[in-house]
PDB file of C-alpha atoms and ligand atoms in Angstrom:
ATOM      1  CA  MET A   1     -33.008  11.977 -12.956  1.00  0.00           C
ATOM      2  CA  GLU A   2     -32.756  15.202 -12.940  1.00  0.00           C
ATOM      3  CA  LEU A   3     -30.196  18.016 -14.571  1.00  0.00           C
ATOM      4  CA  LYS A   4     -29.117  21.644 -12.804  1.00  0.00           C
ATOM      5  CA  ARG A   5     -26.894  23.454 -15.074  1.00  0.00           C
ATOM      6  CA  ARG A   6     -25.208  26.610 -13.587  1.00  0.00           C
ATOM      7  CA  ASP A   7     -24.157  28.908 -15.794  1.00  0.00           C
ATOM      8  CA  LEU A   8     -20.144  29.023 -16.833  1.00  0.00           C
ATOM      9  CA  MET A   9     -19.715  29.292 -12.766  1.00  0.00           C
ATOM     10  CA  GLY A  10     -16.032  29.352 -13.273  1.00  0.00           C
ATOM     11  CA  VAL A  11     -16.732  33.663 -14.768  1.00  0.00           C
ATOM     12  CA  GLY A  12     -14.843  35.155 -11.808  1.00  0.00           C
ATOM     13  CA  MET A  13     -14.131  32.466 -10.514  1.00  0.00           C
ATOM     14  CA  GLY A  14     -10.177  32.827 -11.878  1.00  0.00           C
ATOM     15  CA  ILE A  15     -11.048  29.189 -13.603  1.00  0.00           C
ATOM     16  CA  GLY A  16     -10.981  30.181 -16.844  1.00  0.00           C
ATOM     17  CA  LEU A  17     -14.427  30.515 -18.853  1.00  0.00           C
ATOM     18  CA  THR A  18     -14.718  26.851 -19.787  1.00  0.00           C
ATOM     19  CA  TRP A  19     -15.332  24.707 -17.030  1.00  0.00           C
ATOM     20  CA  ALA A  20     -19.157  24.281 -16.462  1.00  0.00           C
ATOM     21  CA  PHE A  21     -20.487  22.570 -13.097  1.00  0.00           C
ATOM     22  CA  LEU A  22     -23.524  20.388 -13.236  1.00  0.00           C
ATOM     23  CA  PRO A  23     -24.459  19.575  -9.359  1.00  0.00           C
ATOM     24  CA  ILE A  24     -26.466  16.115 -10.353  1.00  0.00           C
ATOM     25  CA  HIS A  25     -28.754  14.496  -8.318  1.00  0.00           C
ATOM     26  CA  VAL A  26     -27.478  15.614  -4.281  1.00  0.00           C
ATOM     27  CA  SER A  27     -30.273  15.232  -2.515  1.00  0.00           C
ATOM     28  CA  MET A  28     -29.333  17.146   0.983  1.00  0.00           C
ATOM     29  CA  ALA A  29     -29.896  14.423   2.769  1.00  0.00           C
ATOM     30  CA  LYS A  30     -26.739  13.588   0.815  1.00  0.00           C
ATOM     31  CA  ALA A  31     -24.408  15.731   1.085  1.00  0.00           C
ATOM     32  CA  GLU A  32     -25.467  16.461   4.856  1.00  0.00           C
ATOM     33  CA  ALA A  33     -23.955  13.254   4.899  1.00  0.00           C
ATOM     34  CA  GLY A  34     -20.918  14.349   2.835  1.00  0.00           C
ATOM     35  CA  SER A  35     -21.738  11.515   0.008  1.00  0.00           C
ATOM     36  CA  GLY A  36     -22.573  12.553  -3.201  1.00  0.00           C
ATOM     37  CA  VAL A  37     -21.793  14.023  -7.220  1.00  0.00           C
ATOM     38  CA  THR A  38     -20.177  16.111  -8.006  1.00  0.00           C
ATOM     39  CA  LYS A  39     -19.837  16.947 -11.593  1.00  0.00           C
ATOM     40  CA  THR A  40     -17.413  19.160 -13.863  1.00  0.00           C
ATOM     41  CA  SER A  41     -17.005  19.378 -17.601  1.00  0.00           C
ATOM     42  CA  ASN A  42     -14.074  21.804 -20.074  1.00  0.00           C
ATOM     43  CA  GLY A  43     -15.693  20.180 -23.677  1.00  0.00           C
ATOM     44  CA  LYS A  44     -12.713  18.662 -23.817  1.00  0.00           C
ATOM     45  CA  PHE A  45     -13.169  16.544 -19.800  1.00  0.00           C
ATOM     46  CA  THR A  46     -15.560  15.250 -18.005  1.00  0.00           C
ATOM     47  CA  VAL A  47     -14.348  14.820 -13.884  1.00  0.00           C
ATOM     48  CA  TYR A  48     -17.048  13.787 -11.221  1.00  0.00           C
ATOM     49  CA  ALA A  49     -15.622  12.740  -7.652  1.00  0.00           C
ATOM     50  CA  LEU A  50     -18.206  10.533  -6.403  1.00  0.00           C
ATOM     51  CA  SER A  51     -17.547   9.360  -2.271  1.00  0.00           C
ATOM     52  CA  ASP A  52     -17.509   5.643  -0.888  1.00  0.00           C
ATOM     53  CA  GLY A  53     -19.244   7.628   1.595  1.00  0.00           C
ATOM     54  CA  THR A  54     -17.811   9.283   5.053  1.00  0.00           C
ATOM     55  CA  VAL A  55     -16.696   8.213   9.059  1.00  0.00           C
ATOM     56  CA  ARG A  56     -16.635  10.256  12.156  1.00  0.00           C
ATOM     57  CA  ARG A  57     -13.742  10.340  14.063  1.00  0.00           C
ATOM     58  CA  PRO A  58     -12.001  11.259  17.092  1.00  0.00           C
ATOM     59  CA  LEU A  59      -9.602  14.131  17.065  1.00  0.00           C
ATOM     60  CA  ASP A  60      -7.660  13.249  19.209  1.00  0.00           C
ATOM     61  CA  ALA A  61      -3.848  15.020  20.075  1.00  0.00           C
ATOM     62  CA  GLY A  62      -2.311  12.054  17.599  1.00  0.00           C
ATOM     63  CA  PHE A  63      -4.024  13.851  14.688  1.00  0.00           C
ATOM     64  CA  VAL A  64      -1.550  15.881  13.538  1.00  0.00           C
ATOM     65  CA  ARG A  65       1.554  14.635  14.713  1.00  0.00           C
ATOM     66  CA  ASN A  66       3.731  17.902  14.675  1.00  0.00           C
ATOM     67  CA  ALA A  67       0.835  20.861  16.432  1.00  0.00           C
ATOM     68  CA  ASN A  68      -1.182  20.191  19.941  1.00  0.00           C
ATOM     69  CA  LEU A  69      -4.321  19.536  19.996  1.00  0.00           C
ATOM     70  CA  SER A  70      -5.391  23.051  20.449  1.00  0.00           C
ATOM     71  CA  GLU A  71      -3.906  25.072  17.684  1.00  0.00           C
ATOM     72  CA  VAL A  72      -5.980  21.784  14.866  1.00  0.00           C
ATOM     73  CA  GLN A  73      -8.779  22.404  17.351  1.00  0.00           C
ATOM     74  CA  ALA A  74      -8.339  26.589  16.884  1.00  0.00           C
ATOM     75  CA  ALA A  75      -7.700  25.925  12.862  1.00  0.00           C
ATOM     76  CA  LEU A  76     -10.859  24.097  13.269  1.00  0.00           C
ATOM     77  CA  ALA A  77     -13.093  27.089  14.342  1.00  0.00           C
ATOM     78  CA  GLU A  78     -12.038  29.262  12.247  1.00  0.00           C
ATOM     79  CA  GLN A  79     -13.451  27.405   9.428  1.00  0.00           C
ATOM     80  CA  ARG A  80     -17.007  26.968  11.728  1.00  0.00           C
ATOM     81  CA  LEU A  81     -16.188  23.358  12.025  1.00  0.00           C
ATOM     82  CA  PRO A  82     -16.360  21.090  14.811  1.00  0.00           C
ATOM     83  CA  THR A  83     -12.837  20.527  17.148  1.00  0.00           C
ATOM     84  CA  ASP A  84     -14.233  16.910  18.464  1.00  0.00           C
ATOM     85  CA  HIS A  85     -14.458  15.769  15.468  1.00  0.00           C
ATOM     86  CA  ILE A  86     -13.588  15.327  12.149  1.00  0.00           C
ATOM     87  CA  MET A  87     -16.131  14.340   9.480  1.00  0.00           C
ATOM     88  CA  VAL A  88     -14.258  11.760   6.687  1.00  0.00           C
ATOM     89  CA  PRO A  89     -14.851  11.973   3.538  1.00  0.00           C
ATOM     90  CA  TYR A  90     -13.828   8.449   1.339  1.00  0.00           C
ATOM     91  CA  THR A  91     -13.923   9.915  -2.645  1.00  0.00           C
ATOM     92  CA  PRO A  92     -13.081   8.369  -5.668  1.00  0.00           C
ATOM     93  CA  PHE A  93     -12.731   9.912  -9.079  1.00  0.00           C
ATOM     94  CA  VAL A  94     -13.260   9.633 -12.577  1.00  0.00           C
ATOM     95  CA  VAL A  95     -12.735  11.604 -15.395  1.00  0.00           C
ATOM     96  CA  GLU A  96     -13.694  10.436 -18.774  1.00  0.00           C
ATOM     97  CA  ALA A  97     -10.824  11.454 -21.269  1.00  0.00           C
ATOM     98  CA  ASN A  98      -9.496  10.380 -24.226  1.00  0.00           C
ATOM     99  CA  GLY A  99     -12.070   8.191 -24.730  1.00  0.00           C
ATOM    100  CA  LYS A 100     -11.795   6.566 -21.787  1.00  0.00           C
ATOM    101  CA  ARG A 101     -12.991   5.961 -18.373  1.00  0.00           C
ATOM    102  CA  PHE A 102     -10.839   6.482 -15.876  1.00  0.00           C
ATOM    103  CA  LEU A 103     -11.576   5.661 -12.050  1.00  0.00           C
ATOM    104  CA  MET A 104      -9.123   7.194  -9.371  1.00  0.00           C
ATOM    105  CA  ASP A 105      -8.869   5.017  -6.449  1.00  0.00           C
ATOM    106  CA  THR A 106     -12.004   3.170  -5.671  1.00  0.00           C
ATOM    107  CA  GLY A 107     -12.887   3.024  -2.593  1.00  0.00           C
ATOM    108  CA  PHE A 108     -13.825   0.076   1.206  1.00  0.00           C
ATOM    109  CA  ALA A 109     -16.322  -2.212  -1.666  1.00  0.00           C
ATOM    110  CA  ASP A 110     -17.669  -4.001   1.171  1.00  0.00           C
ATOM    111  CA  ASN A 111     -15.138  -4.104   3.204  1.00  0.00           C
ATOM    112  CA  GLY A 112     -14.830  -1.274   4.354  1.00  0.00           C
ATOM    113  CA  PRO A 113     -16.756   0.499   8.390  1.00  0.00           C
ATOM    114  CA  GLU A 114     -20.108   1.712   8.305  1.00  0.00           C
ATOM    115  CA  GLY A 115     -20.725   4.995   6.006  1.00  0.00           C
ATOM    116  CA  THR A 116     -18.686   3.035   3.223  1.00  0.00           C
ATOM    117  CA  GLY A 117     -18.619   1.181   0.674  1.00  0.00           C
ATOM    118  CA  ARG A 118     -20.529   3.689  -1.572  1.00  0.00           C
ATOM    119  CA  LEU A 119     -19.107   4.404  -4.681  1.00  0.00           C
ATOM    120  CA  HIS A 120     -21.112   2.435  -7.038  1.00  0.00           C
ATOM    121  CA  GLU A 121     -24.238   3.820  -5.578  1.00  0.00           C
ATOM    122  CA  ASN A 122     -23.135   7.621  -6.444  1.00  0.00           C
ATOM    123  CA  MET A 123     -22.030   5.869  -9.948  1.00  0.00           C
ATOM    124  CA  ARG A 124     -25.162   5.649 -10.827  1.00  0.00           C
ATOM    125  CA  ALA A 125     -26.462   8.710  -9.834  1.00  0.00           C
ATOM    126  CA  ALA A 126     -23.912  10.341 -12.773  1.00  0.00           C
ATOM    127  CA  GLY A 127     -25.055   7.669 -14.645  1.00  0.00           C
ATOM    128  CA  ILE A 128     -22.174   5.733 -14.608  1.00  0.00           C
ATOM    129  CA  GLU A 129     -22.290   2.474 -14.673  1.00  0.00           C
ATOM    130  CA  PRO A 130     -19.291   0.724 -12.555  1.00  0.00           C
ATOM    131  CA  ASN A 131     -18.435  -1.952 -15.221  1.00  0.00           C
ATOM    132  CA  THR A 132     -17.806   0.674 -17.798  1.00  0.00           C
ATOM    133  CA  ILE A 133     -14.410   1.832 -16.277  1.00  0.00           C
ATOM    134  CA  ASP A 134     -12.012   0.993 -18.762  1.00  0.00           C
ATOM    135  CA  VAL A 135      -8.855   2.213 -16.937  1.00  0.00           C
ATOM    136  CA  ILE A 136      -7.907   2.087 -12.744  1.00  0.00           C
ATOM    137  CA  LEU A 137      -5.561   4.704 -11.313  1.00  0.00           C
ATOM    138  CA  MET A 138      -4.404   3.385  -8.464  1.00  0.00           C
ATOM    139  CA  SER A 139      -2.540   6.774  -6.056  1.00  0.00           C
ATOM    140  CA  HIS A 140      -1.471   4.061  -3.271  1.00  0.00           C
ATOM    141  CA  LEU A 141      -2.488   1.174  -1.821  1.00  0.00           C
ATOM    142  CA  HIS A 142      -3.634   1.874   2.023  1.00  0.00           C
ATOM    143  CA  GLY A 143      -6.785   0.111   2.412  1.00  0.00           C
ATOM    144  CA  ASP A 144      -9.208   3.312   1.813  1.00  0.00           C
ATOM    145  CA  HIS A 145      -8.405   3.973  -1.041  1.00  0.00           C
ATOM    146  CA  ILE A 146      -7.042  -0.143  -2.870  1.00  0.00           C
ATOM    147  CA  ASN A 147     -10.502  -2.505  -0.915  1.00  0.00           C
ATOM    148  CA  GLY A 148     -12.800  -1.420  -3.094  1.00  0.00           C
ATOM    149  CA  LEU A 149     -10.978  -3.960  -5.852  1.00  0.00           C
ATOM    150  CA  ARG A 150     -12.038  -6.807  -3.739  1.00  0.00           C
ATOM    151  CA  ARG A 151     -15.543  -7.466  -2.846  1.00  0.00           C
ATOM    152  CA  LYS A 152     -14.919  -9.707   0.671  1.00  0.00           C
ATOM    153  CA  ASP A 153     -16.444 -12.956  -0.705  1.00  0.00           C
ATOM    154  CA  GLY A 154     -13.158 -12.688  -2.679  1.00  0.00           C
ATOM    155  CA  SER A 155     -14.466 -11.680  -6.847  1.00  0.00           C
ATOM    156  CA  LEU A 156     -13.325  -8.426  -8.146  1.00  0.00           C
ATOM    157  CA  VAL A 157     -14.929  -5.405  -8.374  1.00  0.00           C
ATOM    158  CA  TYR A 158     -14.168  -4.533 -11.947  1.00  0.00           C
ATOM    159  CA  PRO A 159     -12.605  -7.691 -14.102  1.00  0.00           C
ATOM    160  CA  ASP A 160     -12.378  -6.317 -17.441  1.00  0.00           C
ATOM    161  CA  ALA A 161     -10.444  -2.880 -15.992  1.00  0.00           C
ATOM    162  CA  LYS A 162      -7.493  -1.897 -16.823  1.00  0.00           C
ATOM    163  CA  VAL A 163      -5.733  -1.731 -13.209  1.00  0.00           C
ATOM    164  CA  TYR A 164      -1.834   0.836 -12.582  1.00  0.00           C
ATOM    165  CA  ILE A 165       0.689   1.142  -9.783  1.00  0.00           C
ATOM    166  CA  PRO A 166       3.069   3.468  -9.333  1.00  0.00           C
ATOM    167  CA  ARG A 167       5.672   1.097  -9.193  1.00  0.00           C
ATOM    168  CA  PRO A 168       7.591   2.265  -5.927  1.00  0.00           C
ATOM    169  CA  GLU A 169       3.766   1.269  -4.146  1.00  0.00           C
ATOM    170  CA  TYR A 170       4.051  -2.076  -4.617  1.00  0.00           C
ATOM    171  CA  GLU A 171       7.281  -2.853  -4.337  1.00  0.00           C
ATOM    172  CA  HIS A 172       6.769  -1.416  -1.149  1.00  0.00           C
ATOM    173  CA  TRP A 173       3.798  -3.269  -0.315  1.00  0.00           C
ATOM    174  CA  MET A 174       4.732  -6.093  -2.255  1.00  0.00           C
ATOM    175  CA  SER A 175       7.976  -7.036  -0.147  1.00  0.00           C
ATOM    176  CA  GLU A 176       8.674 -10.050   2.329  1.00  0.00           C
ATOM    177  CA  GLU A 177      11.234  -8.630   3.733  1.00  0.00           C
ATOM    178  CA  LYS A 178       9.211  -4.833   4.528  1.00  0.00           C
ATOM    179  CA  MET A 179       6.561  -7.216   5.510  1.00  0.00           C
ATOM    180  CA  ASN A 180       8.089  -8.420   8.559  1.00  0.00           C
ATOM    181  CA  ALA A 181      10.520  -6.399   9.734  1.00  0.00           C
ATOM    182  CA  ALA A 182       7.368  -3.679  10.274  1.00  0.00           C
ATOM    183  CA  PRO A 183       6.200  -3.624  13.631  1.00  0.00           C
ATOM    184  CA  GLU A 184       3.036  -5.526  14.464  1.00  0.00           C
ATOM    185  CA  ALA A 185       0.791  -1.620  14.413  1.00  0.00           C
ATOM    186  CA  ALA A 186       2.024  -2.003  10.709  1.00  0.00           C
ATOM    187  CA  GLN A 187       0.883  -5.661   9.541  1.00  0.00           C
ATOM    188  CA  GLY A 188      -1.891  -4.792   8.451  1.00  0.00           C
ATOM    189  CA  GLY A 189      -0.809  -2.681   5.601  1.00  0.00           C
ATOM    190  CA  PHE A 190       0.852  -5.162   4.604  1.00  0.00           C
ATOM    191  CA  LYS A 191      -2.031  -8.425   4.491  1.00  0.00           C
ATOM    192  CA  THR A 192      -4.786  -5.662   2.155  1.00  0.00           C
ATOM    193  CA  VAL A 193      -2.671  -5.373   0.173  1.00  0.00           C
ATOM    194  CA  ARG A 194      -2.450  -8.497  -0.111  1.00  0.00           C
ATOM    195  CA  ARG A 195      -5.401  -9.690  -0.432  1.00  0.00           C
ATOM    196  CA  VAL A 196      -6.283  -7.692  -2.209  1.00  0.00           C
ATOM    197  CA  LEU A 197      -2.661  -8.705  -5.022  1.00  0.00           C
ATOM    198  CA  GLN A 198      -2.693 -11.442  -4.385  1.00  0.00           C
ATOM    199  CA  ASP A 199      -3.283 -13.227  -7.241  1.00  0.00           C
ATOM    200  CA  TYR A 200      -4.484 -10.832  -9.291  1.00  0.00           C
ATOM    201  CA  PRO A 201      -5.298 -11.206 -13.433  1.00  0.00           C
ATOM    202  CA  GLN A 202      -1.173 -10.299 -14.140  1.00  0.00           C
ATOM    203  CA  ASP A 203      -2.387  -9.213 -17.302  1.00  0.00           C
ATOM    204  CA  ARG A 204      -5.004  -6.675 -15.441  1.00  0.00           C
ATOM    205  CA  LEU A 205      -2.153  -5.238 -14.322  1.00  0.00           C
ATOM    206  CA  GLU A 206       0.253  -2.802 -15.019  1.00  0.00           C
ATOM    207  CA  MET A 207       3.484  -0.822 -13.261  1.00  0.00           C
ATOM    208  CA  PHE A 208       4.177   2.188 -13.668  1.00  0.00           C
ATOM    209  CA  ASP A 209       7.724   4.867 -12.360  1.00  0.00           C
ATOM    210  CA  PRO A 210       6.264   8.096 -10.646  1.00  0.00           C
ATOM    211  CA  GLY A 211       6.582  10.820 -13.640  1.00  0.00           C
ATOM    212  CA  LYS A 212       6.742   8.883 -16.717  1.00  0.00           C
ATOM    213  CA  PRO A 213       2.696  10.130 -19.373  1.00  0.00           C
ATOM    214  CA  VAL A 214       0.379   7.506 -18.401  1.00  0.00           C
ATOM    215  CA  GLU A 215      -2.552   6.538 -21.296  1.00  0.00           C
ATOM    216  CA  GLY A 216      -2.502  10.629 -21.736  1.00  0.00           C
ATOM    217  CA  PHE A 217      -2.335  11.866 -17.550  1.00  0.00           C
ATOM    218  CA  GLU A 218       1.558  13.249 -16.194  1.00  0.00           C
ATOM    219  CA  THR A 219       2.013  11.311 -13.120  1.00  0.00           C
ATOM    220  CA  ILE A 220       3.088  12.992 -10.659  1.00  0.00           C
ATOM    221  CA  ALA A 221       5.074  11.826  -7.475  1.00  0.00           C
ATOM    222  CA  GLY A 222       4.322  12.886  -4.222  1.00  0.00           C
ATOM    223  CA  PHE A 223       6.001  10.355  -2.636  1.00  0.00           C
ATOM    224  CA  GLY A 224       5.919  10.810   2.009  1.00  0.00           C
ATOM    225  CA  HIS A 225       2.122   9.923   2.968  1.00  0.00           C
ATOM    226  CA  SER A 226       3.185   6.672   1.180  1.00  0.00           C
ATOM    227  CA  PRO A 227       6.552   5.306  -0.841  1.00  0.00           C
ATOM    228  CA  GLY A 228       5.633   5.504  -3.710  1.00  0.00           C
ATOM    229  CA  GLN A 229       2.075   8.145  -3.433  1.00  0.00           C
ATOM    230  CA  THR A 230       1.317   9.895  -7.065  1.00  0.00           C
ATOM    231  CA  ALA A 231      -0.437  12.245  -7.963  1.00  0.00           C
ATOM    232  CA  PHE A 232      -2.802  12.362 -11.393  1.00  0.00           C
ATOM    233  CA  SER A 233      -3.513  15.427 -14.123  1.00  0.00           C
ATOM    234  CA  VAL A 234      -4.837  15.968 -17.044  1.00  0.00           C
ATOM    235  CA  GLY A 235      -5.462  19.320 -19.322  1.00  0.00           C
ATOM    236  CA  SER A 236      -3.199  22.059 -18.830  1.00  0.00           C
ATOM    237  CA  GLY A 237      -3.148  25.267 -17.457  1.00  0.00           C
ATOM    238  CA  ALA A 238      -6.197  26.618 -15.618  1.00  0.00           C
ATOM    239  CA  GLU A 239      -7.541  24.084 -17.814  1.00  0.00           C
ATOM    240  CA  SER A 240      -6.848  21.244 -16.036  1.00  0.00           C
ATOM    241  CA  PHE A 241      -7.880  18.794 -13.520  1.00  0.00           C
ATOM    242  CA  THR A 242      -5.269  17.241 -10.979  1.00  0.00           C
ATOM    243  CA  TYR A 243      -6.003  14.457  -8.338  1.00  0.00           C
ATOM    244  CA  LEU A 244      -4.393  14.982  -5.262  1.00  0.00           C
ATOM    245  CA  ALA A 245      -5.028  11.558  -3.542  1.00  0.00           C
ATOM    246  CA  ASP A 246      -4.050  12.512   0.620  1.00  0.00           C
ATOM    247  CA  VAL A 247      -0.595  14.850  -0.368  1.00  0.00           C
ATOM    248  CA  ALA A 248      -2.609  16.849   1.543  1.00  0.00           C
ATOM    249  CA  HIS A 249      -5.379  14.564   2.948  1.00  0.00           C
ATOM    250  CA  TYR A 250      -8.401  16.834   4.855  1.00  0.00           C
ATOM    251  CA  PRO A 251      -7.380  19.998   3.462  1.00  0.00           C
ATOM    252  CA  ALA A 252      -9.117  22.863   7.010  1.00  0.00           C
ATOM    253  CA  LEU A 253      -5.560  21.512   8.548  1.00  0.00           C
ATOM    254  CA  PHE A 254      -3.060  20.358   5.860  1.00  0.00           C
ATOM    255  CA  VAL A 255      -4.511  22.525   3.018  1.00  0.00           C
ATOM    256  CA  ARG A 256      -3.980  25.857   5.085  1.00  0.00           C
ATOM    257  CA  HIS A 257      -1.017  24.650   7.463  1.00  0.00           C
ATOM    258  CA  PRO A 258       1.268  22.416   4.238  1.00  0.00           C
ATOM    259  CA  HIS A 259       3.703  21.670   7.166  1.00  0.00           C
ATOM    260  CA  TRP A 260       1.006  19.545   9.903  1.00  0.00           C
ATOM    261  CA  GLN A 261       1.663  16.764   8.874  1.00  0.00           C
ATOM    262  CA  VAL A 262      -1.127  13.680   9.012  1.00  0.00           C
ATOM    263  CA  GLN A 263      -0.212  10.538  11.076  1.00  0.00           C
ATOM    264  CA  PHE A 264      -0.596   8.525   8.555  1.00  0.00           C
ATOM    265  CA  ASP A 265       1.652  10.250   6.847  1.00  0.00           C
ATOM    266  CA  MET A 266       4.649   7.120   6.112  1.00  0.00           C
ATOM    267  CA  ASN A 267       7.635   9.309   5.642  1.00  0.00           C
ATOM    268  CA  PRO A 268       6.419  12.592   7.045  1.00  0.00           C
ATOM    269  CA  ASP A 269       9.459  15.656   6.552  1.00  0.00           C
ATOM    270  CA  VAL A 270       9.418  13.963   2.527  1.00  0.00           C
ATOM    271  CA  ALA A 271       5.577  14.394   2.880  1.00  0.00           C
ATOM    272  CA  GLN A 272       5.957  17.491   4.039  1.00  0.00           C
ATOM    273  CA  THR A 273       7.984  18.998   1.644  1.00  0.00           C
ATOM    274  CA  THR A 274       6.132  17.281  -1.483  1.00  0.00           C
ATOM    275  CA  ARG A 275       3.177  19.217   0.471  1.00  0.00           C
ATOM    276  CA  HIS A 276       4.966  22.087   0.234  1.00  0.00           C
ATOM    277  CA  GLU A 277       5.666  21.886  -4.186  1.00  0.00           C
ATOM    278  CA  LEU A 278       2.757  20.348  -5.066  1.00  0.00           C
ATOM    279  CA  LEU A 279       0.213  22.726  -3.105  1.00  0.00           C
ATOM    280  CA  ALA A 280       2.606  25.830  -4.338  1.00  0.00           C
ATOM    281  CA  ARG A 281       2.638  24.657  -8.566  1.00  0.00           C
ATOM    282  CA  MET A 282      -1.366  24.162  -8.175  1.00  0.00           C
ATOM    283  CA  LYS A 283      -2.302  27.490  -7.066  1.00  0.00           C
ATOM    284  CA  GLU A 284       0.590  28.787  -9.778  1.00  0.00           C
ATOM    285  CA  GLN A 285      -1.604  25.899 -13.196  1.00  0.00           C
ATOM    286  CA  GLY A 286      -4.969  27.311 -11.633  1.00  0.00           C
ATOM    287  CA  GLY A 287      -6.758  24.265 -12.615  1.00  0.00           C
ATOM    288  CA  LEU A 288      -8.607  22.313 -10.840  1.00  0.00           C
ATOM    289  CA  VAL A 289      -7.611  19.990  -8.237  1.00  0.00           C
ATOM    290  CA  GLY A 290      -9.373  17.510  -6.375  1.00  0.00           C
ATOM    291  CA  GLY A 291      -8.348  15.067  -3.608  1.00  0.00           C
ATOM    292  CA  TYR A 292      -9.311  11.557  -1.476  1.00  0.00           C
ATOM    293  CA  HIS A 293     -10.319  13.057   1.483  1.00  0.00           C
ATOM    294  CA  PHE A 294     -11.266  17.206   0.852  1.00  0.00           C
ATOM    295  CA  PRO A 295     -14.985  17.265   1.912  1.00  0.00           C
ATOM    296  CA  PHE A 296     -18.094  17.173  -0.455  1.00  0.00           C
ATOM    297  CA  PRO A 297     -18.018  18.764  -3.308  1.00  0.00           C
ATOM    298  CA  SER A 298     -14.562  17.439  -2.744  1.00  0.00           C
ATOM    299  CA  ILE A 299     -13.117  19.607  -6.459  1.00  0.00           C
ATOM    300  CA  GLY A 300     -12.164  23.665  -7.072  1.00  0.00           C
ATOM    301  CA  THR A 301      -8.966  24.441  -6.888  1.00  0.00           C
ATOM    302  CA  ILE A 302      -5.827  25.959  -5.000  1.00  0.00           C
ATOM    303  CA  ALA A 303      -6.064  30.048  -2.828  1.00  0.00           C
ATOM    304  CA  ALA A 304      -2.997  31.270  -1.230  1.00  0.00           C
ATOM    305  CA  ARG A 305      -2.397  32.501   1.933  1.00  0.00           C
ATOM    306  CA  GLU A 306      -0.751  34.792   4.475  1.00  0.00           C
ATOM    307  CA  GLU A 307       0.338  31.157   5.458  1.00  0.00           C
ATOM    308  CA  GLY A 308       0.000  27.739   3.164  1.00  0.00           C
ATOM    309  CA  TYR A 309      -3.060  28.073   1.137  1.00  0.00           C
ATOM    310  CA  SER A 310      -6.894  27.114   1.283  1.00  0.00           C
ATOM    311  CA  PHE A 311      -8.926  24.911  -0.861  1.00  0.00           C
ATOM    312  CA  GLU A 312     -11.706  26.487  -2.266  1.00  0.00           C
ATOM    313  CA  ALA A 313     -14.271  24.985  -3.426  1.00  0.00           C
ATOM    314  CA  LYS A 314     -16.546  24.383  -6.372  1.00  0.00           C
ATOM    315  CA  ALA A 315     -19.107  23.808  -7.876  1.00  0.00           C
TER     316      ALA A 315
HETATM  317 ZN1  LIG B   1      -6.687   7.583   2.313  1.00  0.00          ZN
END
């Protein structure tokens, strides 16, 4: 494997001197497909963004609940992005810290749409064997994040790893009462969580309360997108990495315009407040962030704009 080191990419970028980006094994074809591997390390811990794939989604009026399609298209055009569709990436992260390998969210395994299920291919490209994952930190239990824990045939993808789940998230999706009260169109989410978690070995599952540390990570309540969505942070200040999951879904729209609400935000008003708070905090902190639907290279910093913020990709 060819390892190409870029010299101290952090210099002059306001993200501290010790981050070194090591883009590895990314052929142009893969990068164009929105797939690949990003690796960065600061000597204390190492972060990998590992694509599970990208899906083309036609842009319709419903994608942003509270903006006109023309405004959304203008925002995309301004950033030189297509205005008739969005290439939605699905990007789990691996962090090596505290002597362990942590996987954050899991992709689809073999349960997803065409173009997904590539996480293990990219893990191996990064030199990580899937069976060496020690701990899995789940941000929330939407299908695109949790399906990768269990294959279609029922087998567990990470039988030896410990899986941490935000308690309010587990309690929501596993509640019979909530499932029965949900409209037909919302039943699928409940069924997916049951498919994956019912009969999951109990000694491998652990619930945590967002806000309380887990295995050396700070956990930050990121509620609204889903009832218990949680962000995870390691390190401090400019030497930190925070996994934002779906707090700001697709950054060209929701980092730029934090008051915009993606159609998947289950409680859009709470999600909007959370988004403002966390983006402000990330900007202040100056560390690196990653998001599940952040396009390749998927790791960068949050910068302020006159209105809203921008995601400044690094690597
Ligand atoms: Zn998602």
